[in-house]
mmCIF file of C-alpha atoms and ligand atoms in Angstrom:
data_model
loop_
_atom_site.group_PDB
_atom_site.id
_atom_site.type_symbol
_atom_site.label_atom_id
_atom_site.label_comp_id
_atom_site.label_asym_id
_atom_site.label_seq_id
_atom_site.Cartn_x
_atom_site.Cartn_y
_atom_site.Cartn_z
ATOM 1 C CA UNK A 55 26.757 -3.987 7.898
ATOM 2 C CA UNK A 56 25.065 -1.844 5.700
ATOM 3 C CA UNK A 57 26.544 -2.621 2.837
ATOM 4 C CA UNK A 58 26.235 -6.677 3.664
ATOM 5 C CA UNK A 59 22.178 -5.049 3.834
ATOM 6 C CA UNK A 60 22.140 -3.738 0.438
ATOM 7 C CA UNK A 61 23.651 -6.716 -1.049
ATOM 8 C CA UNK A 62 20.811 -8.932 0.540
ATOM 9 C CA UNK A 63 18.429 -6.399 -0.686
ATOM 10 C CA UNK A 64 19.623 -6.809 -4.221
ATOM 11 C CA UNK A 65 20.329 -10.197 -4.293
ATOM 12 C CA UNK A 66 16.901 -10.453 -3.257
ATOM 13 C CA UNK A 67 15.881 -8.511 -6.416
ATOM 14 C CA UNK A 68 17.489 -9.915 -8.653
ATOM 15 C CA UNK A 69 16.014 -13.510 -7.739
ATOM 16 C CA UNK A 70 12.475 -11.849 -7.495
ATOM 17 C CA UNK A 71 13.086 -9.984 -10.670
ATOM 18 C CA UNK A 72 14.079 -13.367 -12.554
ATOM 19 C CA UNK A 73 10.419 -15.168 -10.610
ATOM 20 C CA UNK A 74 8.193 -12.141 -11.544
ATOM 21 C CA UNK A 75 7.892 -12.869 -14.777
ATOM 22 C CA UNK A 76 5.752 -15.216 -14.164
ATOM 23 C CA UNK A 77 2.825 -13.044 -12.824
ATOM 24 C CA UNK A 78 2.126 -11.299 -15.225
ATOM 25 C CA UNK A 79 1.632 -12.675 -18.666
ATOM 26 C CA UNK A 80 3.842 -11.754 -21.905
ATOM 27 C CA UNK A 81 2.248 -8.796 -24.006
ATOM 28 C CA UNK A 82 -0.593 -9.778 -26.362
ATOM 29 C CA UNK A 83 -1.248 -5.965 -28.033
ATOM 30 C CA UNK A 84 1.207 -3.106 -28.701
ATOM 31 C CA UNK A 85 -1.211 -0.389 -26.627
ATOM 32 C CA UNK A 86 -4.644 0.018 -25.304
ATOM 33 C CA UNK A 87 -6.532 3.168 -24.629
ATOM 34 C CA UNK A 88 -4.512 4.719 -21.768
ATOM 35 C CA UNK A 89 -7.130 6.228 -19.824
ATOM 36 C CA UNK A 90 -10.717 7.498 -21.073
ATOM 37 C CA UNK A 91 -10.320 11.212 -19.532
ATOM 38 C CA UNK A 92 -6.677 12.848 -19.127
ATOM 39 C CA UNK A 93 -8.239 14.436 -15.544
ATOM 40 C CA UNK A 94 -8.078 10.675 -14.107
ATOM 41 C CA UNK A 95 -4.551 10.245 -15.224
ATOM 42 C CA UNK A 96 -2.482 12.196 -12.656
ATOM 43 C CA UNK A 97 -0.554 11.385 -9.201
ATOM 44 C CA UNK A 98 0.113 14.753 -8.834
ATOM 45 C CA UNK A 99 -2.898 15.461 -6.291
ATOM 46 C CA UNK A 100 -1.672 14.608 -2.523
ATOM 47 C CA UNK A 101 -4.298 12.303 -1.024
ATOM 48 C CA UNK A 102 -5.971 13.090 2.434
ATOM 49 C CA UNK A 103 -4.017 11.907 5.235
ATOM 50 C CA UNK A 104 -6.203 12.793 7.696
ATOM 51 C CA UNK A 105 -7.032 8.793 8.590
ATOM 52 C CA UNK A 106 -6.334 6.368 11.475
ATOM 53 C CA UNK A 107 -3.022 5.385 9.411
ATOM 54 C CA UNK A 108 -2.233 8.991 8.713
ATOM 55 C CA UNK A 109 -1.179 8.006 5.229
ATOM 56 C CA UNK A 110 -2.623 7.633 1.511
ATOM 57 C CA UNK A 111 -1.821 5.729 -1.335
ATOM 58 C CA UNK A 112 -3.122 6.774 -4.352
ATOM 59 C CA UNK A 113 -2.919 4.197 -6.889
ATOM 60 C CA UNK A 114 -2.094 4.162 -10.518
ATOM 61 C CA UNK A 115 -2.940 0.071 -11.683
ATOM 62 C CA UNK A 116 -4.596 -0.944 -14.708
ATOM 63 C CA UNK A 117 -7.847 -0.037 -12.918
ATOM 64 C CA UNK A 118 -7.123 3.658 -13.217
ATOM 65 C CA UNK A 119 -4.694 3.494 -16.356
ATOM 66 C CA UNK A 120 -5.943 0.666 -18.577
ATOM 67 C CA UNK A 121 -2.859 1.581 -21.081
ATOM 68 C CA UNK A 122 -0.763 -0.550 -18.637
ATOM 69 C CA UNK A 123 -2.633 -3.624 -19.557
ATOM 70 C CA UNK A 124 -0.064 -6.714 -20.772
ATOM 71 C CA UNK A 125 2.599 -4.268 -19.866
ATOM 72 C CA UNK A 126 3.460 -5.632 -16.312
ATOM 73 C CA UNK A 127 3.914 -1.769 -14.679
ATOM 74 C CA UNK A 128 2.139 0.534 -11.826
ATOM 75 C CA UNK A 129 2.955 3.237 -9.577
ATOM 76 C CA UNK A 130 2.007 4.421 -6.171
ATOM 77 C CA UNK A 131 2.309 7.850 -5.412
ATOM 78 C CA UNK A 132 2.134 8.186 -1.408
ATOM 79 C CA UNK A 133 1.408 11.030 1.247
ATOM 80 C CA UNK A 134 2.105 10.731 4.663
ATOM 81 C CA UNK A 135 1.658 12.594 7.873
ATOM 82 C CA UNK A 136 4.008 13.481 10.399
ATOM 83 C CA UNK A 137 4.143 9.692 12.058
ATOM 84 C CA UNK A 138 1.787 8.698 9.342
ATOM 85 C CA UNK A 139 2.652 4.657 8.287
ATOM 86 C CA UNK A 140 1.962 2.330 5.571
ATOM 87 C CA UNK A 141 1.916 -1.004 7.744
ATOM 88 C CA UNK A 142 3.129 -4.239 7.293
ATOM 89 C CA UNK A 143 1.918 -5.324 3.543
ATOM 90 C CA UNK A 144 2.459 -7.744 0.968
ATOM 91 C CA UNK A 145 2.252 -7.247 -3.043
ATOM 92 C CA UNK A 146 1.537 -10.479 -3.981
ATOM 93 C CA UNK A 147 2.096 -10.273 -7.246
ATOM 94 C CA UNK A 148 4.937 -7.201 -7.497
ATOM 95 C CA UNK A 149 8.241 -6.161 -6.448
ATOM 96 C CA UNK A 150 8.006 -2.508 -5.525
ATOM 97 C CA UNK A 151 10.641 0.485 -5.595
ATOM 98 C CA UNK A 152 10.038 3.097 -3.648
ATOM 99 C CA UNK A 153 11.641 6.465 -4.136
ATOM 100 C CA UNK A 154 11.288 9.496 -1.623
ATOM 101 C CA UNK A 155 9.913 12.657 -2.899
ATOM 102 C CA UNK A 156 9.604 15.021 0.376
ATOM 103 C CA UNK A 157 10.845 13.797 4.217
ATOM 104 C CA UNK A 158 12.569 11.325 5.839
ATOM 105 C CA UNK A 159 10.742 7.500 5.765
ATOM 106 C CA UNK A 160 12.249 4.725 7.833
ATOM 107 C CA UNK A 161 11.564 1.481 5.819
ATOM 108 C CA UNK A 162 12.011 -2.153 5.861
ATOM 109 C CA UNK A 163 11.083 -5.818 5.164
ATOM 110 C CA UNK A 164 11.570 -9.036 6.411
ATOM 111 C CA UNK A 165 12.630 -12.114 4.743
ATOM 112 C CA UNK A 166 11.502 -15.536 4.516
ATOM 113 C CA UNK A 167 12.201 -18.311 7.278
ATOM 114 C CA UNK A 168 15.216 -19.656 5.157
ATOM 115 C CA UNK A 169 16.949 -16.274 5.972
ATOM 116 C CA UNK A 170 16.092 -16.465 9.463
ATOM 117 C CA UNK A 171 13.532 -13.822 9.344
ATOM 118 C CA UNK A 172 15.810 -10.927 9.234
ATOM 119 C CA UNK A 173 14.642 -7.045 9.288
ATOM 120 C CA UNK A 174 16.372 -5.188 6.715
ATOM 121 C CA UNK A 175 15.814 -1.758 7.211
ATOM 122 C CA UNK A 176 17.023 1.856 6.289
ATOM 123 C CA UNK A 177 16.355 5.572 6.708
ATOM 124 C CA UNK A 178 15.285 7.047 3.216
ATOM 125 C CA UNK A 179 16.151 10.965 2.653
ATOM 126 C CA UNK A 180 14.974 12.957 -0.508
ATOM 127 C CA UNK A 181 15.734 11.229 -3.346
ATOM 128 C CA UNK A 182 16.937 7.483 -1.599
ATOM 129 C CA UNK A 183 14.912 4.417 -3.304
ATOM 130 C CA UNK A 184 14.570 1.316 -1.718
ATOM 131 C CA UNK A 185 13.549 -2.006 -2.857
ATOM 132 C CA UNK A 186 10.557 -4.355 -1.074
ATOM 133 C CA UNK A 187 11.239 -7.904 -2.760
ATOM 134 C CA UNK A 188 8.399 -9.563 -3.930
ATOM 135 C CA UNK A 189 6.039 -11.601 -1.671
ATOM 136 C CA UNK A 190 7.885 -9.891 1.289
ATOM 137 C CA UNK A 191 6.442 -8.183 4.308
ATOM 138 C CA UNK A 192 7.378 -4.906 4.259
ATOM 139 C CA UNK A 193 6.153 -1.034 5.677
ATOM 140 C CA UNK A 194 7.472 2.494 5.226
ATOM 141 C CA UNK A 195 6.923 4.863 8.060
ATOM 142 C CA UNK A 196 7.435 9.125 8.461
ATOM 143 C CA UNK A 197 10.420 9.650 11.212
ATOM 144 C CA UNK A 198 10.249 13.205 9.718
ATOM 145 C CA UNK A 199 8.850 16.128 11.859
ATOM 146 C CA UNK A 200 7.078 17.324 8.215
ATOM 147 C CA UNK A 201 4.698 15.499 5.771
ATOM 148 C CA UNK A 202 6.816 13.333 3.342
ATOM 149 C CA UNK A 203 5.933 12.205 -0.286
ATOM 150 C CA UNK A 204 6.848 9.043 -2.112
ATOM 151 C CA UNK A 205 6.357 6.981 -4.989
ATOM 152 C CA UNK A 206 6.841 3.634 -5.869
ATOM 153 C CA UNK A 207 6.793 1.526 -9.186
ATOM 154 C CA UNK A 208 5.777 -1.873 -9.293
ATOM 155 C CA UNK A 209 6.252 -4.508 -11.737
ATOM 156 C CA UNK A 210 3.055 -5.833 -12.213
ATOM 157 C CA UNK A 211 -0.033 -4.168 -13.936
ATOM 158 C CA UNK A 212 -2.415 -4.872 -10.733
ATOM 159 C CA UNK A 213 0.189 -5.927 -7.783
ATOM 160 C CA UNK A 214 -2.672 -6.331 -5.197
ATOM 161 C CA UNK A 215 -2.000 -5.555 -1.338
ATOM 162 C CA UNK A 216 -2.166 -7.775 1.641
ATOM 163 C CA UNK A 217 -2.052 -6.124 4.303
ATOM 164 C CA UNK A 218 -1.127 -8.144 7.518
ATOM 165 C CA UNK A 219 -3.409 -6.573 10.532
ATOM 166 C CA UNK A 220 -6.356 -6.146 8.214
ATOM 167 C CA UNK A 221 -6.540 -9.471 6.241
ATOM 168 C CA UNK A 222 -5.969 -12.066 9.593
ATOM 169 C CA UNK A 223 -7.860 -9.665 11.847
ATOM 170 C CA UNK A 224 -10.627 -8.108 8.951
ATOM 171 C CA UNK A 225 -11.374 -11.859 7.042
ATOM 172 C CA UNK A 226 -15.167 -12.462 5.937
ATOM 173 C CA UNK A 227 -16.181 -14.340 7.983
ATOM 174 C CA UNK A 228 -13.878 -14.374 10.686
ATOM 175 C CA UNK A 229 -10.890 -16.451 11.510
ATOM 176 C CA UNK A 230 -11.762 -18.924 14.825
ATOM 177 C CA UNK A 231 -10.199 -16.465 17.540
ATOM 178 C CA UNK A 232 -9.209 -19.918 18.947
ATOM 179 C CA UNK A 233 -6.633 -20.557 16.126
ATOM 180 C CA UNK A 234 -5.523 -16.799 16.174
ATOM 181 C CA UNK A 235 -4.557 -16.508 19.739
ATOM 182 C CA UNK A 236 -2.843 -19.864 19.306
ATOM 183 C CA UNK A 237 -0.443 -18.555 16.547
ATOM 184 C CA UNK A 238 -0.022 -15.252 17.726
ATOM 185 C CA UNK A 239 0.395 -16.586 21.309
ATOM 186 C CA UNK A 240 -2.406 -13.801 22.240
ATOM 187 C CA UNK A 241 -5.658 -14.022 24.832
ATOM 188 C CA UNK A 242 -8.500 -15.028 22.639
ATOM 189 C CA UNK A 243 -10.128 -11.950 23.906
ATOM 190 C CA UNK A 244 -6.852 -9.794 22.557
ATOM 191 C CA UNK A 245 -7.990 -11.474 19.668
ATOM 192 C CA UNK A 246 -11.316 -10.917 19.673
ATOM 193 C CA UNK A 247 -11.021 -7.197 19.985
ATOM 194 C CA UNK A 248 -8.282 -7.015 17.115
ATOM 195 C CA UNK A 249 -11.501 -8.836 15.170
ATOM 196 C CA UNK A 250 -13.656 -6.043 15.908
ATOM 197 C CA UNK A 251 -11.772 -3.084 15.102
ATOM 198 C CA UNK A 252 -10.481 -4.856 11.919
ATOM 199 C CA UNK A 253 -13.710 -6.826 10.665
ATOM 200 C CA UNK A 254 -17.051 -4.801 10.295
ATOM 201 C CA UNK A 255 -18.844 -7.763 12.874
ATOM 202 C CA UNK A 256 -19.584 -11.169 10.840
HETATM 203 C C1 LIG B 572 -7.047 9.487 0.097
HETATM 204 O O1 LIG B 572 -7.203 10.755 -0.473
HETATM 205 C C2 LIG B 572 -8.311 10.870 -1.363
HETATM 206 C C3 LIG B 572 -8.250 12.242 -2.015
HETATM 207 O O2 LIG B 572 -8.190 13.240 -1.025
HETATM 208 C C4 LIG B 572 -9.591 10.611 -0.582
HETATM 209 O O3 LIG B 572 -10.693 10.655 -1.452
HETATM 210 C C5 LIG B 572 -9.527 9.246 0.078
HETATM 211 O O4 LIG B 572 -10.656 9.028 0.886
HETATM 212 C C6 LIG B 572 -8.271 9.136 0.938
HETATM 213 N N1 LIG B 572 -8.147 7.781 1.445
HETATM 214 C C7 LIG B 572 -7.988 7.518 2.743
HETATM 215 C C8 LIG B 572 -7.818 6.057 3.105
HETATM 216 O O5 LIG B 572 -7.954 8.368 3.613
HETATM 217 C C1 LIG B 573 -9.546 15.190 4.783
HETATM 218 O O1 LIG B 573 -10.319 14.189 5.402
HETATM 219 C C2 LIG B 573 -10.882 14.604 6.634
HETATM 220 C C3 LIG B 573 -11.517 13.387 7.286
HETATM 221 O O2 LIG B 573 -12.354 12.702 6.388
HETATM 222 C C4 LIG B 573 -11.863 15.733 6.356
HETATM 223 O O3 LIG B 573 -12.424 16.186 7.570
HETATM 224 C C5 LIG B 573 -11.122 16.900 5.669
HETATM 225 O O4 LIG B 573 -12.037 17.891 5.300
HETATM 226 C C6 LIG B 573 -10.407 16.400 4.427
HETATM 227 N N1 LIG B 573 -9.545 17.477 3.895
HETATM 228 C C7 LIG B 573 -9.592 17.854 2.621
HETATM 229 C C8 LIG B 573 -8.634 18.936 2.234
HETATM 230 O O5 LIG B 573 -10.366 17.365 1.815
HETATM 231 C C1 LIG B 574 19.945 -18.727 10.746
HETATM 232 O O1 LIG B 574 20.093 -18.999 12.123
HETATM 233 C C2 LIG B 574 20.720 -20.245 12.402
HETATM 234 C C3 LIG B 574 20.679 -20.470 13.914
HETATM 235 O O2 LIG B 574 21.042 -19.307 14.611
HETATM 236 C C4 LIG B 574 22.148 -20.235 11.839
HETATM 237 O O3 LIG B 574 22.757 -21.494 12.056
HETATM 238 C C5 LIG B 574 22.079 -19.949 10.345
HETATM 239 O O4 LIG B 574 23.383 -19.815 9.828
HETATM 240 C C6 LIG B 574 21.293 -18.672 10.052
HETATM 241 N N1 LIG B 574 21.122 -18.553 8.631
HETATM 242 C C7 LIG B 574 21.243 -17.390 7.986
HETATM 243 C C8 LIG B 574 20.995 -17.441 6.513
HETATM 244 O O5 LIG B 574 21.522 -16.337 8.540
#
């Protein structure tokens, strides 16, 4: 079964891998500045996990690194707390590779309709790596009784983030609660609390 799991995983790669190319464009310069001041370049500096997610991504895009301009790269380097998640996200634009530093992550995505929705999952020890497809929902979670350290290369210079909770329940200006509770099959006042612990109130 597991096996059958990692061949759906890389098939999966290999037909994003062969779409991504079209996200980012071909390269138009040999190199650009990589970043103004060499104390901004780094991922070696945990990030604060002391949040409602108890998790932090520190990102390293073109924003930070302009160097990676035109070259269709970025990394993530992530900490996380004992229990500490990154939640259900999409990269719209990237397929992601996640590699496990420190701890034990249980992580997974789900594919598309035309294969049935199906969770493919996996516990990641020190050292695994595990592939998120692009464009699919996917979240990494600490099982681990310590802290646990990631990171993750992306092929795209600014992959972007959806993620699920925050964008449907946190959109300015709100989603109709009406239309919410019908998809999710929720109370509209389930919905409208989601809206205001998600949205800031417009
Ligand atoms: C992530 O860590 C950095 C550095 O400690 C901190 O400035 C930032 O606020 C943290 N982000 C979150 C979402 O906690
Ligand atoms: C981490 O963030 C929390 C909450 O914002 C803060 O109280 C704490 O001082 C921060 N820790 C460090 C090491 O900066
Ligand atoms: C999806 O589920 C349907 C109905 O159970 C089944 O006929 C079909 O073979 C499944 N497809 C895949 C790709 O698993």
């Amino acid at each position: 079964m597991k096996a059958i799991q990692f061949l759906i995983g890389f098939a999966l790669l290999a037909l994003a891998s062969s779409l991504a190319s079209a996200y980012d464009p071909s390269r138009l310069q040999d190199i650009c500045v990589a970043i103004e001041d060499p104390k901004d370049g780094g991922l070696n500096k945990p990030g604060n996990t002391t949040n409602r997610l108890g998790v932090n991504e520190t990102e390293a895009n073109v924003e930070q690194i302009p160097g990676l301009n035109t070259l269709g790269v970025s990394a993530f380097r992530i900490d996380y707390a004992p229990n500490g998640q990154s939640p259900p996200h999409i990269h719209p634009r990237a397929s992601e590779i996640l590699l496990v530093l420190e701890g034990t992550l249980y992580a997974g995505f789900v594919t598309s309709d035309n294969l049935n929705n199906t969770l493919i999952t996996k516990v990641l020890h020190e050292g695994d790596v595990f592939v998120f497809p692009i464009g699919l929902i996917h979240f990494h979670v600490n099982i681990g009784k310590t802290s646990a350290v990631a990171y993750s290369g992306l092929n795209s210079q600014f992959p972007g983030e959806i993620t699920i909770a925050d964008t449907i329940f946190g959109a300015h200006p709100r989603i109709k609660p009406d239309f919410l509770a019908k998809a999710f099959q929720l109370d509209p006042n389930v919905v409208k609390d989601l809206e205001n612990k998600f949205g800031n109130g417009n």
